Coordinates of C-alpha atoms and ligand atoms in Angstrom, one line a residue:
Chain A
M6 CA 19.6 -6.9 15.6
E7 CA 20.8 -5.1 18.8
A8 CA 19.8 -1.8 17.3
I9 CA 16.3 -3.0 16.5
V10 CA 15.6 -4.8 19.8
Q11 CA 17.1 -2.1 22.0
E12 CA 15.7 0.9 20.2
V13 CA 13.5 3.1 22.5
V14 CA 10.2 4.7 21.3
K15 CA 9.9 8.5 21.5
P16 CA 7.5 9.4 24.3
E17 CA 5.5 11.6 21.9
D18 CA 5.0 8.7 19.5
L19 CA 3.9 6.4 22.2
K20 CA 1.4 9.0 23.3
K21 CA 0.1 9.7 19.8
F22 CA -0.6 6.0 19.0
E23 CA -2.0 5.5 22.5
Q24 CA -4.5 8.2 22.0
R25 CA -5.5 6.9 18.6
F26 CA -6.0 3.5 20.0
N27 CA -8.0 4.7 23.1
E28 CA -10.3 6.8 21.0
Q29 CA -11.1 3.8 18.9
C30 CA -11.7 1.7 22.0
L31 CA -14.2 4.2 23.3
R32 CA -16.1 4.1 20.0
G33 CA -16.2 0.3 20.0
Q34 CA -13.8 -2.3 18.6
P35 CA -10.4 -0.8 17.7
S36 CA -9.0 -1.6 14.3
A37 CA -6.2 -4.1 14.0
T38 CA -4.0 -1.4 12.5
A39 CA -4.5 1.0 15.5
Q40 CA -3.9 -1.8 17.9
F41 CA -0.7 -3.0 16.1
E42 CA 0.7 0.6 15.9
Y43 CA 0.1 1.1 19.6
A44 CA 1.6 -2.3 20.5
W45 CA 4.6 -1.7 18.3
C46 CA 5.3 1.5 20.3
L47 CA 4.6 -0.3 23.6
V48 CA 7.2 -3.0 23.0
R49 CA 9.8 -0.4 22.4
S50 CA 9.1 1.4 25.7
Q51 CA 11.4 1.2 28.7
S52 CA 8.6 0.5 31.2
P53 CA 8.0 -3.2 32.0
S54 CA 4.3 -2.6 32.3
D55 CA 4.2 -1.0 28.8
L56 CA 6.2 -4.0 27.5
R57 CA 3.7 -6.4 29.1
K58 CA 0.7 -4.5 27.7
G59 CA 2.3 -4.5 24.2
T60 CA 2.8 -8.3 24.3
L61 CA -0.8 -8.8 25.4
L62 CA -2.2 -6.7 22.6
L63 CA 0.0 -8.5 20.1
Q64 CA -1.2 -11.9 21.4
E65 CA -4.8 -10.8 20.9
L66 CA -4.1 -9.7 17.4
F67 CA -2.3 -12.9 16.6
H68 CA -5.2 -15.0 17.7
K69 CA -7.7 -12.9 15.8
T70 CA -6.1 -12.9 12.4
A71 CA -5.9 -15.5 9.7
D72 CA -3.5 -13.5 7.6
E73 CA -0.1 -15.3 7.6
T74 CA 2.0 -12.1 6.9
A75 CA 0.2 -10.3 9.7
K76 CA 0.9 -13.3 12.1
R77 CA 4.5 -13.1 11.1
D78 CA 4.7 -9.4 12.0
Y79 CA 3.0 -10.0 15.4
L80 CA 5.3 -12.8 16.2
F81 CA 8.3 -10.7 15.5
Y82 CA 7.3 -8.0 17.9
L83 CA 6.2 -10.5 20.5
A84 CA 9.8 -11.7 20.3
V85 CA 11.1 -8.1 20.7
G86 CA 8.8 -7.5 23.7
H87 CA 9.7 -10.6 25.6
T88 CA 13.4 -10.2 24.9
R89 CA 13.2 -6.7 26.5
L90 CA 11.3 -8.3 29.4
K91 CA 14.2 -10.7 29.6
E92 CA 11.8 -13.6 29.1
Y93 CA 14.1 -15.3 26.7
E94 CA 12.5 -18.7 26.5
K95 CA 9.2 -17.2 25.3
A96 CA 11.0 -14.7 23.0
L97 CA 12.9 -17.6 21.4
K98 CA 9.6 -19.6 20.9
Y99 CA 8.1 -16.6 19.0
A100 CA 11.2 -16.0 16.9
K101 CA 11.4 -19.6 15.9
A102 CA 7.7 -19.7 15.1
I103 CA 8.3 -17.0 12.4
Q104 CA 10.6 -19.4 10.6
Q105 CA 7.7 -21.9 10.4
V106 CA 5.5 -19.3 8.8
E107 CA 8.3 -18.1 6.5
P108 CA 11.3 -20.4 6.3
G109 CA 14.5 -18.6 5.7
N110 CA 13.3 -15.2 6.9
H111 CA 16.6 -13.5 7.7
Q112 CA 15.1 -11.1 10.3
A113 CA 13.8 -14.1 12.3
R114 CA 17.1 -15.9 12.0
E115 CA 19.0 -12.9 13.3
M116 CA 16.5 -12.5 16.1
T117 CA 16.9 -16.1 17.1
A118 CA 20.7 -15.8 17.2
Y119 CA 20.5 -12.6 19.1
I120 CA 18.2 -14.1 21.8
E121 CA 20.4 -17.1 22.1
K122 CA 23.4 -14.9 22.6
K123 CA 21.7 -13.0 25.3
M124 CA 20.7 -16.2 27.1
K125 CA 24.2 -17.4 27.0
K126 CA 25.7 -14.2 28.3
E127 CA 23.2 -13.6 31.0
G128 CA 23.3 -17.3 32.0
L129 CA 27.0 -16.8 32.9
I130 CA 26.1 -13.7 34.9
G131 CA 23.3 -15.6 36.6
M132 CA 25.9 -18.1 37.9
A133 CA 27.9 -15.4 39.5
I134 CA 25.2 -13.5 41.2
V135 CA 22.2 -15.9 41.7
G136 CA 23.9 -19.0 42.9
G137 CA 20.7 -21.1 42.7
A138 CA 21.2 -24.7 41.8
A139 CA 19.6 -24.4 38.4
A140 CA 21.5 -21.2 37.6
V141 CA 24.8 -22.8 38.6
A142 CA 24.1 -25.9 36.5
F143 CA 23.2 -23.9 33.5
G144 CA 26.0 -21.4 34.0
A145 CA 28.5 -24.3 34.4
L146 CA 27.3 -25.8 31.1
A147 CA 27.5 -22.5 29.3
G148 CA 30.9 -21.9 30.8
L149 CA 32.1 -25.2 29.6
G150 CA 30.8 -24.3 26.1
V151 CA 32.7 -21.1 26.1
A152 CA 35.9 -22.8 27.3
L153 CA 35.6 -25.5 24.6
A154 CA 34.8 -22.9 21.9
K155 CA 38.0 -21.0 22.8
K156 CA 40.3 -23.9 22.0
Chain B
M2 CA 39.6 -8.7 10.3
A3 CA 39.2 -8.4 14.1
A4 CA 36.5 -6.0 15.3
G5 CA 39.1 -3.4 16.3
P6 CA 38.2 0.0 17.7
Y7 CA 36.5 1.8 14.8
N8 CA 37.7 5.2 14.1
Y9 CA 35.3 7.6 12.4
S10 CA 34.7 11.2 12.7
Y11 CA 31.0 11.4 11.7
I12 CA 27.8 9.4 12.0
F13 CA 25.2 10.0 9.3
K14 CA 21.7 8.7 9.7
Y15 CA 20.0 7.4 6.5
I16 CA 16.5 6.2 5.8
I17 CA 15.4 4.1 2.9
I18 CA 11.7 4.6 1.8
G19 CA 9.4 3.5 -1.0
D20 CA 6.7 1.1 -1.9
M21 CA 6.9 -2.6 -0.9
G22 CA 8.9 -4.8 -3.2
V23 CA 10.9 -2.1 -5.0
G24 CA 14.1 -3.5 -3.5
K25 CA 15.0 -1.4 -0.5
S26 CA 16.3 -4.2 1.6
C27 CA 18.2 -5.7 -1.3
L28 CA 19.9 -2.3 -1.9
L29 CA 20.9 -2.1 1.8
H30 CA 22.1 -5.7 1.8
Q31 CA 24.1 -5.1 -1.4
F32 CA 25.7 -2.0 0.1
T33 CA 26.6 -3.6 3.5
E34 CA 27.3 -7.2 2.5
K35 CA 28.0 -6.9 -1.3
K36 CA 25.5 -9.7 -1.9
F37 CA 22.2 -10.0 -3.5
M38 CA 19.2 -11.6 -1.7
A39 CA 17.2 -13.3 -4.4
D40 CA 14.2 -14.3 -2.3
C41 CA 13.9 -11.5 0.1
P42 CA 10.8 -11.5 2.3
H43 CA 8.9 -8.3 3.0
T44 CA 10.5 -6.4 5.8
I45 CA 9.0 -6.6 9.2
G46 CA 8.9 -3.1 10.5
V47 CA 12.4 -1.8 10.0
E48 CA 15.8 -3.2 9.3
F49 CA 19.1 -1.7 10.2
G50 CA 22.6 -1.7 8.7
T51 CA 25.8 0.2 9.1
R52 CA 29.0 0.7 7.1
I53 CA 31.9 2.9 7.4
I54 CA 32.9 4.9 4.3
E55 CA 35.4 7.6 3.5
V56 CA 34.6 11.0 2.1
A57 CA 37.3 13.5 1.5
G58 CA 39.7 11.6 3.8
Q59 CA 37.1 11.5 6.6
K60 CA 35.8 8.2 7.9
I61 CA 32.0 8.3 8.2
K62 CA 29.8 5.8 9.8
L63 CA 26.4 5.4 8.0
Q64 CA 23.6 4.2 10.2
I65 CA 20.9 3.1 7.8
W66 CA 17.2 2.4 8.6
D67 CA 15.4 0.5 6.0
T68 CA 11.7 0.8 6.4
A69 CA 9.0 -1.7 5.4
G70 CA 6.8 -0.6 2.5
Q71 CA 3.7 -2.5 3.6
E72 CA 0.8 -0.3 4.6
R73 CA 0.5 -1.8 8.1
F74 CA 3.8 -0.3 9.0
R75 CA 3.4 3.1 7.3
A76 CA 2.3 5.2 10.3
V77 CA 4.9 4.0 12.7
T78 CA 7.8 3.9 10.3
R79 CA 7.3 7.7 9.7
S80 CA 8.8 8.3 13.2
Y81 CA 12.1 6.9 11.8
Y82 CA 12.3 9.7 9.3
R83 CA 13.1 12.2 12.1
G84 CA 16.7 13.3 12.2
A85 CA 17.7 11.6 8.9
A86 CA 20.6 13.3 7.1
G87 CA 19.9 11.3 4.0
A88 CA 16.8 9.8 2.5
L89 CA 17.0 7.2 -0.3
M90 CA 13.6 7.2 -2.0
V91 CA 13.4 4.0 -4.1
Y92 CA 11.0 3.0 -7.0
D93 CA 11.1 0.0 -9.3
I94 CA 11.8 0.9 -13.0
T95 CA 9.6 -2.1 -14.1
T96 CA 6.4 -0.7 -12.5
F97 CA 4.9 2.5 -13.7
I98 CA 4.4 4.5 -10.6
V99 CA 6.1 7.6 -11.9
R100 CA 4.1 7.9 -15.1
S101 CA 0.8 6.6 -14.0
T102 CA 0.3 9.0 -11.2
Y103 CA 3.3 10.9 -10.1
N104 CA 1.3 10.5 -6.9
H105 CA 3.2 7.6 -5.3
L106 CA 6.6 9.2 -5.6
S107 CA 5.1 12.6 -4.8
S108 CA 3.5 11.3 -1.6
W109 CA 6.7 9.6 -0.5
L110 CA 8.5 12.9 -1.2
T111 CA 5.9 14.9 0.7
D112 CA 6.4 12.6 3.7
A113 CA 10.1 12.9 3.4
R114 CA 10.1 16.6 3.2
N115 CA 7.6 17.1 6.0
L116 CA 9.2 14.7 8.4
T117 CA 12.9 15.5 7.9
N118 CA 14.8 18.8 8.1
P119 CA 15.3 21.2 5.2
N120 CA 18.9 20.1 4.7
T121 CA 18.1 16.4 4.4
V122 CA 19.6 15.1 1.2
I123 CA 17.0 13.2 -0.8
F124 CA 18.2 10.7 -3.4
L125 CA 15.9 9.1 -5.9
I126 CA 16.8 5.6 -6.9
G127 CA 15.3 3.7 -9.8
N128 CA 16.1 0.1 -8.8
K129 CA 16.2 -3.1 -10.9
S130 CA 18.0 -1.5 -13.8
D131 CA 19.1 -5.0 -14.7
L132 CA 15.5 -5.8 -15.9
E133 CA 15.9 -3.6 -19.0
A134 CA 13.4 -5.7 -21.0
Q135 CA 10.6 -5.1 -18.5
R136 CA 11.3 -1.4 -18.1
D137 CA 8.2 0.7 -17.6
V138 CA 9.7 4.0 -16.4
T139 CA 12.1 5.7 -18.7
Y140 CA 15.3 7.3 -17.4
E141 CA 14.2 10.6 -18.9
E142 CA 10.9 10.9 -17.1
A143 CA 12.4 10.0 -13.8
K144 CA 15.2 12.3 -14.3
Q145 CA 12.8 15.1 -15.0
F146 CA 10.9 14.3 -11.8
A147 CA 14.1 14.4 -9.9
D148 CA 15.2 17.7 -11.5
E149 CA 11.8 19.4 -10.9
N150 CA 12.0 18.4 -7.2
G151 CA 15.7 19.1 -6.7
L152 CA 16.6 15.4 -6.0
M153 CA 19.7 13.6 -6.8
F154 CA 19.0 10.6 -9.0
L155 CA 20.5 7.3 -10.3
E156 CA 19.3 4.1 -11.7
C157 CA 20.7 1.1 -9.8
S158 CA 20.6 -2.6 -9.6
A159 CA 20.7 -4.3 -6.2
K160 CA 21.1 -7.5 -8.2
T161 CA 24.3 -6.6 -10.2
G162 CA 25.4 -4.0 -7.8
E163 CA 25.4 -1.4 -10.5
N164 CA 25.5 2.2 -9.1
V165 CA 24.6 1.0 -5.6
E166 CA 27.9 2.3 -4.1
E167 CA 27.5 5.5 -6.0
A168 CA 24.0 6.2 -4.6
F169 CA 25.0 5.7 -1.0
L170 CA 28.3 7.5 -1.4
D171 CA 27.0 10.5 -3.4
T172 CA 24.5 11.1 -0.7
A173 CA 27.2 11.2 1.9
K174 CA 29.3 13.5 -0.2
K175 CA 26.5 15.9 -0.5
I176 CA 25.8 15.8 3.2
Y177 CA 29.5 16.4 3.9
Q178 CA 29.5 19.3 1.5
N179 CA 26.6 20.8 3.3
I180 CA 28.5 20.5 6.5
Q181 CA 31.6 22.1 4.9
D182 CA 29.8 25.1 3.5
G183 CA 27.8 25.6 6.7
S184 CA 24.4 25.0 5.3
L185 CA 24.0 22.0 7.7
D186 CA 24.2 23.1 11.3
L187 CA 25.6 20.2 13.3
N188 CA 24.3 21.7 16.5
A189 CA 20.8 21.9 15.3
A190 CA 18.6 19.2 16.8
E191 CA 17.9 16.3 14.4
S192 CA 20.5 17.3 11.8
G193 CA 21.1 13.6 11.4
V194 CA 24.8 14.0 11.8
Q195 CA 26.9 13.4 14.8
H196 CA 30.4 14.7 15.0
K197 CA 32.7 12.4 16.9
P198 CA 35.5 14.3 18.7
T199 CA 38.7 13.1 17.3
T200 CA 41.3 11.5 19.5
P201 CA 44.4 13.5 20.2
R202 CA 46.5 11.2 18.1
N203 CA 44.1 11.9 15.3
T204 CA 44.4 15.7 15.5
L205 CA 48.1 15.5 15.4
S206 CA 48.3 13.5 12.2
N207 CA 45.1 14.6 10.6
D208 CA 45.8 13.3 7.1
Q209 CA 47.4 10.0 8.2
P210 CA 45.1 7.0 8.4
Q211 CA 45.5 5.7 11.9
S212 CA 47.6 2.7 12.1
K213 CA 46.0 -0.3 13.7
D214 CA 49.2 -1.7 15.1
G215 CA 50.8 1.6 16.0
C216 CA 50.2 1.4 19.8
A217 CA 53.0 2.3 22.2
C218 CA 53.4 -1.2 23.7
Ligands
GTP29 N1 16.0 -8.3 -10.8 C1 16.1 -7.6 -9.7 N2 15.4 -8.0 -8.6 C2 15.5 -7.3 -7.5 C3 16.4 -6.2 -7.4 N3 16.3 -5.7 -6.2 C4 15.3 -6.4 -5.5 N4 14.9 -7.4 -6.3 C5 13.9 -8.4 -5.9 O1 12.7 -7.7 -5.6 C6 12.0 -8.4 -4.5 C7 11.8 -7.3 -3.4 O2 13.0 -6.8 -2.9 P1 13.1 -6.3 -1.4 O3 14.4 -5.7 -1.2 O4 12.6 -7.3 -0.4 O5 12.0 -5.1 -1.5 P2 11.6 -4.0 -0.3 O6 11.5 -2.7 -1.0 O7 12.6 -4.1 0.8 O8 10.2 -4.5 0.1 P3 9.5 -4.3 1.6 O9 10.4 -4.7 2.6 O10 8.2 -5.1 1.5 O11 9.1 -2.8 1.7 C8 13.0 -9.5 -4.0 O12 12.5 -10.7 -4.4 C9 14.3 -9.2 -4.7 O13 15.0 -10.3 -5.0 C10 17.1 -5.8 -8.6 O14 17.9 -4.8 -8.6 N5 17.0 -6.6 -9.7
MG30 MG1 12.4 -4.6 2.8

C-alpha cells in the first residue's frame, strides 16, 4: 500500500489532465471522467494545495453519482489524498466506508491497515515533539500498546 | 522469515494490462502469495506487488503494477506503462475477444507498443485455462496472434496456478537475456531496469549465495 499511497504523479501527466479538465470547464459542465482523471492526478501530487483540490473534486463527484462502483473508487482516492495530507482520521473514515459499499475489498482493507499504522507511528513522534496534552496522552497510550505487544 | 536486508542485483518493472475481469489481479496474487482470490473485486486504479526471483544465479526484484481494466481508469493507467521492462497482456480464454475482433487485443498491444520502449518484453497470457469446458478461444488462434506480433505466449490459470510462475519468470529471463546481449541499454531512460551496485562482499564471491548469518560479529 505504501507504493500506491506515496507514488508521485509525473508533472506532465498532471498538466495533461488539468488542461483537459479546464477545457471542459470552459465549455460548460466537465464530464465525470475528466474530473476524476484530473483528481486522481492531483491526489498524487506533492503540493498540499493540489491534494486539497483533488479531494474537493472527488467529494463533488461522490455526491453527484448514484453508481456504487464509482463511489467506491472516489472513496479510495479520497483516502489517498487525506493520508497524504496527514489527515488520518478523515482518511480512515473514507477507507472504512469502502468496506460498507464492498465488504471484503482487499484494497480497502490494506488501506485501512496502512493508515492505522501511520497514525500509530506518527502518534509516537507527536509525543516527542509536540508535547501537547492530547498528544502526550495519545502517545503514551500508543507507547503502552507497543510495549505490551513486544512481550 | 525475518525481513532481512534483501539482496538483489536488478529491479525489473512489470505492468499487467487487459480487459476487466480477465484475472489480472488474481494472476498477480497467485504469483506473489501463491493463493487464489475467488471473489476478487474490480481493481481500483492500480495494485502493486513485488517478488524476488532468480535468473541465471542473479537475484531480481520484480515490481509489478497491475492496472484496472475498467474504462474509467484507462487514460490515467496508461501513464504506468512508461518505463516497463515487461508487459503481461492478459485475456480470458472463455471470452471470444481474439476471434471476434482481434481488435481488443490489438488495441491493448498498440497501447503497450506506443507507451513502452522498443525492448519491452510483451507476454500474452490466456488466463482461466482451468475452464476448459467454457473455452471460446483456441490455443492455436491465440498462438498465431502471438507469433504474428512477436509476443511470448502461454495459457495459464490463476486458480490452479498452472503456468503462472512460468509466465512471470520467462518474461524476466527474456529481459535478462536482452541485457546480456546488449539489446537493452540499462543507461537509457525508462529501460524499466535498475541495476543495483553489488556490495563488495558480493563481488568477491559472485557465485555464492550470500549467507544471512555470515556477519563478522
Ligand atoms: N476459474 C477461474 N477464475 C478466475 C481465474 N482468474 C480469475 N478468475 C476469476 O475472475 C474474476 C476476475 O478476476 P480479477 O483478477 O479480479 O480480474 P482483473 O483482470 O483484475 O479485473 P479488473 O481489476 O476489473 O481489471 C474473479 O472473480 C476471479 O475469481 C482463473 O484462472 N480461473
Ligand atoms: Mg484487477
